[in-house]
């Protein structure tokens, strides 16, 4: 496939993809959230921790913009757009004020995503 045949997803906008929302019950109905209908519940295809609800965008872009004549079949490239939404219930931290909770959990998540890159180890 040449570069001219590739789908440029930077050209896609939300107007290009019609969105219909479906109400989904999370955590056994404790929370109701409107999620795009074409997003799948990831727990249907892999294990998800009990404290998380995960949805994946299953939008597929079908690029037919490269056909230049009526006798040529349109090129069709399937391209998942790849969004993901994770809803997670976190444990209340009594030592953290309500005003500081968002910052605390954001930094905790960022630290966890560093993946074992621990600055406290001095094993030189």
PDB file of C-alpha atoms in Angstrom:
ATOM      1  CA  UNK A   1       0.000   0.000   0.000  1.00  0.00           C
ATOM      2  CA  UNK A   2       1.472   3.349  -0.966  1.00  0.00           C
ATOM      3  CA  UNK A   3       1.251   6.449   1.195  1.00  0.00           C
ATOM      4  CA  UNK A   4      -1.381   7.839  -1.194  1.00  0.00           C
ATOM      5  CA  UNK A   5      -3.683   4.897  -0.369  1.00  0.00           C
ATOM      6  CA  UNK A   6      -3.439   5.224   3.407  1.00  0.00           C
ATOM      7  CA  UNK A   7      -6.321   6.660   5.397  1.00  0.00           C
ATOM      8  CA  UNK A   8      -5.338   9.873   7.138  1.00  0.00           C
ATOM      9  CA  UNK A   9      -7.222   9.690  10.442  1.00  0.00           C
ATOM     10  CA  UNK A  10      -6.176  13.251  11.238  1.00  0.00           C
ATOM     11  CA  UNK A  11      -8.850  14.285   8.711  1.00  0.00           C
ATOM     12  CA  UNK A  12     -11.639  12.517  10.620  1.00  0.00           C
ATOM     13  CA  UNK A  13     -13.907  14.520  12.892  1.00  0.00           C
ATOM     14  CA  UNK A  14     -16.768  13.567  15.162  1.00  0.00           C
ATOM     15  CA  UNK A  15     -19.092  14.765  12.386  1.00  0.00           C
ATOM     16  CA  UNK A  16     -17.743  11.927  10.200  1.00  0.00           C
ATOM     17  CA  UNK A  17     -18.841   9.297  12.703  1.00  0.00           C
ATOM     18  CA  UNK A  18     -22.474   9.294  13.791  1.00  0.00           C
ATOM     19  CA  UNK A  19     -22.728   8.642  17.520  1.00  0.00           C
ATOM     20  CA  UNK A  20     -25.683   6.990  19.221  1.00  0.00           C
ATOM     21  CA  UNK A  21     -25.523   6.630  22.973  1.00  0.00           C
ATOM     22  CA  UNK A  22     -26.721   3.656  25.008  1.00  0.00           C
ATOM     23  CA  UNK A  23     -27.272   3.735  28.761  1.00  0.00           C
ATOM     24  CA  UNK A  24     -25.084   1.155  30.498  1.00  0.00           C
ATOM     25  CA  UNK A  25     -25.405   0.051  34.091  1.00  0.00           C
ATOM     26  CA  UNK A  26     -22.073   0.012  35.876  1.00  0.00           C
ATOM     27  CA  UNK A  27     -21.289  -1.868  39.068  1.00  0.00           C
ATOM     28  CA  UNK A  28     -24.586  -3.742  39.043  1.00  0.00           C
ATOM     29  CA  UNK A  29     -26.674  -0.624  38.373  1.00  0.00           C
ATOM     30  CA  UNK A  30     -25.125   1.611  41.065  1.00  0.00           C
ATOM     31  CA  UNK A  31     -24.080   4.031  38.288  1.00  0.00           C
ATOM     32  CA  UNK A  32     -25.699   4.581  34.882  1.00  0.00           C
ATOM     33  CA  UNK A  33     -23.534   6.008  32.123  1.00  0.00           C
ATOM     34  CA  UNK A  34     -24.320   6.858  28.501  1.00  0.00           C
ATOM     35  CA  UNK A  35     -21.711   5.199  26.294  1.00  0.00           C
ATOM     36  CA  UNK A  36     -21.510   5.266  22.486  1.00  0.00           C
ATOM     37  CA  UNK A  37     -23.450   2.262  21.207  1.00  0.00           C
ATOM     38  CA  UNK A  38     -20.572   0.941  19.096  1.00  0.00           C
ATOM     39  CA  UNK A  39     -18.224   0.827  22.114  1.00  0.00           C
ATOM     40  CA  UNK A  40     -17.926  -2.694  23.486  1.00  0.00           C
ATOM     41  CA  UNK A  41     -17.788  -3.800  27.078  1.00  0.00           C
ATOM     42  CA  UNK A  42     -14.234  -5.125  27.334  1.00  0.00           C
ATOM     43  CA  UNK A  43     -15.256  -7.561  30.081  1.00  0.00           C
ATOM     44  CA  UNK A  44     -17.018  -9.517  27.333  1.00  0.00           C
ATOM     45  CA  UNK A  45     -13.639 -10.330  25.736  1.00  0.00           C
ATOM     46  CA  UNK A  46     -11.137 -10.290  28.614  1.00  0.00           C
ATOM     47  CA  UNK A  47     -10.969 -10.187  32.396  1.00  0.00           C
ATOM     48  CA  UNK A  48     -11.472  -6.746  33.967  1.00  0.00           C
ATOM     49  CA  UNK A  49     -10.930  -6.101  37.714  1.00  0.00           C
ATOM     50  CA  UNK A  50     -14.129  -5.788  39.773  1.00  0.00           C
ATOM     51  CA  UNK A  51     -13.386  -2.141  40.611  1.00  0.00           C
ATOM     52  CA  UNK A  52     -13.214  -1.167  36.901  1.00  0.00           C
ATOM     53  CA  UNK A  53     -15.626  -0.884  33.989  1.00  0.00           C
ATOM     54  CA  UNK A  54     -13.858  -0.690  30.623  1.00  0.00           C
ATOM     55  CA  UNK A  55     -15.277   0.188  27.208  1.00  0.00           C
ATOM     56  CA  UNK A  56     -13.434   0.198  23.887  1.00  0.00           C
ATOM     57  CA  UNK A  57     -14.263   2.182  20.767  1.00  0.00           C
ATOM     58  CA  UNK A  58     -15.062  -0.239  17.960  1.00  0.00           C
ATOM     59  CA  UNK A  59     -15.504   2.453  15.330  1.00  0.00           C
ATOM     60  CA  UNK A  60     -14.180   1.401  11.972  1.00  0.00           C
ATOM     61  CA  UNK A  61     -13.236   4.003   9.407  1.00  0.00           C
ATOM     62  CA  UNK A  62     -13.954   2.895   5.868  1.00  0.00           C
ATOM     63  CA  UNK A  63     -11.837   4.913   3.473  1.00  0.00           C
ATOM     64  CA  UNK A  64     -13.387   5.109   0.017  1.00  0.00           C
ATOM     65  CA  UNK A  65     -12.025   8.557  -0.782  1.00  0.00           C
ATOM     66  CA  UNK A  66      -9.185   7.259  -2.970  1.00  0.00           C
ATOM     67  CA  UNK A  67     -11.297   5.949  -5.855  1.00  0.00           C
ATOM     68  CA  UNK A  68     -10.870   8.234  -8.848  1.00  0.00           C
ATOM     69  CA  UNK A  69     -12.976   6.532 -11.502  1.00  0.00           C
ATOM     70  CA  UNK A  70     -16.257   4.631 -11.596  1.00  0.00           C
ATOM     71  CA  UNK A  71     -14.665   1.484 -13.136  1.00  0.00           C
ATOM     72  CA  UNK A  72     -12.186   1.195 -10.294  1.00  0.00           C
ATOM     73  CA  UNK A  73     -13.368  -0.438  -7.064  1.00  0.00           C
ATOM     74  CA  UNK A  74     -13.138   1.907  -4.099  1.00  0.00           C
ATOM     75  CA  UNK A  75     -10.239   1.169  -1.824  1.00  0.00           C
ATOM     76  CA  UNK A  76     -11.535   0.135   1.528  1.00  0.00           C
ATOM     77  CA  UNK A  77      -9.310   0.136   4.549  1.00  0.00           C
ATOM     78  CA  UNK A  78     -10.641  -0.912   7.934  1.00  0.00           C
ATOM     79  CA  UNK A  79      -9.156   1.213  10.670  1.00  0.00           C
ATOM     80  CA  UNK A  80     -10.166   1.022  14.334  1.00  0.00           C
ATOM     81  CA  UNK A  81     -10.025   4.475  15.881  1.00  0.00           C
ATOM     82  CA  UNK A  82      -9.063   3.040  19.262  1.00  0.00           C
ATOM     83  CA  UNK A  83     -10.655   5.061  22.051  1.00  0.00           C
ATOM     84  CA  UNK A  84     -10.902   3.521  25.503  1.00  0.00           C
ATOM     85  CA  UNK A  85     -12.821   4.571  28.592  1.00  0.00           C
ATOM     86  CA  UNK A  86     -12.054   3.203  32.048  1.00  0.00           C
ATOM     87  CA  UNK A  87     -14.288   3.919  35.023  1.00  0.00           C
ATOM     88  CA  UNK A  88     -12.621   2.961  38.276  1.00  0.00           C
ATOM     89  CA  UNK A  89     -13.833   3.046  41.859  1.00  0.00           C
ATOM     90  CA  UNK A  90     -11.066   4.141  44.205  1.00  0.00           C
ATOM     91  CA  UNK A  91     -10.785   3.679  47.952  1.00  0.00           C
ATOM     92  CA  UNK A  92     -11.291   6.801  50.035  1.00  0.00           C
ATOM     93  CA  UNK A  93      -8.059   8.026  51.564  1.00  0.00           C
ATOM     94  CA  UNK A  94      -8.951   9.501  54.960  1.00  0.00           C
ATOM     95  CA  UNK A  95      -5.648  11.368  55.230  1.00  0.00           C
ATOM     96  CA  UNK A  96      -6.310  13.235  51.944  1.00  0.00           C
ATOM     97  CA  UNK A  97      -8.705  16.207  51.957  1.00  0.00           C
ATOM     98  CA  UNK A  98     -11.560  16.285  49.441  1.00  0.00           C
ATOM     99  CA  UNK A  99      -9.899  19.290  47.755  1.00  0.00           C
ATOM    100  CA  UNK A 100      -6.664  17.319  47.225  1.00  0.00           C
ATOM    101  CA  UNK A 101      -8.238  13.965  46.271  1.00  0.00           C
ATOM    102  CA  UNK A 102      -8.186  14.425  42.481  1.00  0.00           C
ATOM    103  CA  UNK A 103      -4.530  15.462  42.505  1.00  0.00           C
ATOM    104  CA  UNK A 104      -3.610  12.604  44.846  1.00  0.00           C
ATOM    105  CA  UNK A 105      -5.259   9.928  42.682  1.00  0.00           C
ATOM    106  CA  UNK A 106      -3.899  11.418  39.441  1.00  0.00           C
ATOM    107  CA  UNK A 107      -0.353  11.333  40.807  1.00  0.00           C
ATOM    108  CA  UNK A 108      -0.927   7.824  42.179  1.00  0.00           C
ATOM    109  CA  UNK A 109      -2.039   6.667  38.724  1.00  0.00           C
ATOM    110  CA  UNK A 110       0.920   8.375  37.049  1.00  0.00           C
ATOM    111  CA  UNK A 111       3.298   6.716  39.515  1.00  0.00           C
ATOM    112  CA  UNK A 112       1.721   3.289  38.929  1.00  0.00           C
ATOM    113  CA  UNK A 113       2.101   3.710  35.160  1.00  0.00           C
ATOM    114  CA  UNK A 114       5.825   4.310  35.444  1.00  0.00           C
ATOM    115  CA  UNK A 115       6.112   0.536  35.670  1.00  0.00           C
ATOM    116  CA  UNK A 116       8.762  -0.155  38.281  1.00  0.00           C
ATOM    117  CA  UNK A 117      10.945   2.851  37.544  1.00  0.00           C
ATOM    118  CA  UNK A 118      11.634   3.455  41.241  1.00  0.00           C
ATOM    119  CA  UNK A 119      13.765   6.486  42.135  1.00  0.00           C
ATOM    120  CA  UNK A 120      14.184   5.236  45.727  1.00  0.00           C
ATOM    121  CA  UNK A 121      16.406   2.317  44.698  1.00  0.00           C
ATOM    122  CA  UNK A 122      20.088   3.099  45.106  1.00  0.00           C
ATOM    123  CA  UNK A 123      21.528  -0.187  43.819  1.00  0.00           C
ATOM    124  CA  UNK A 124      24.462   1.462  42.031  1.00  0.00           C
TER     125      UNK A 124
END
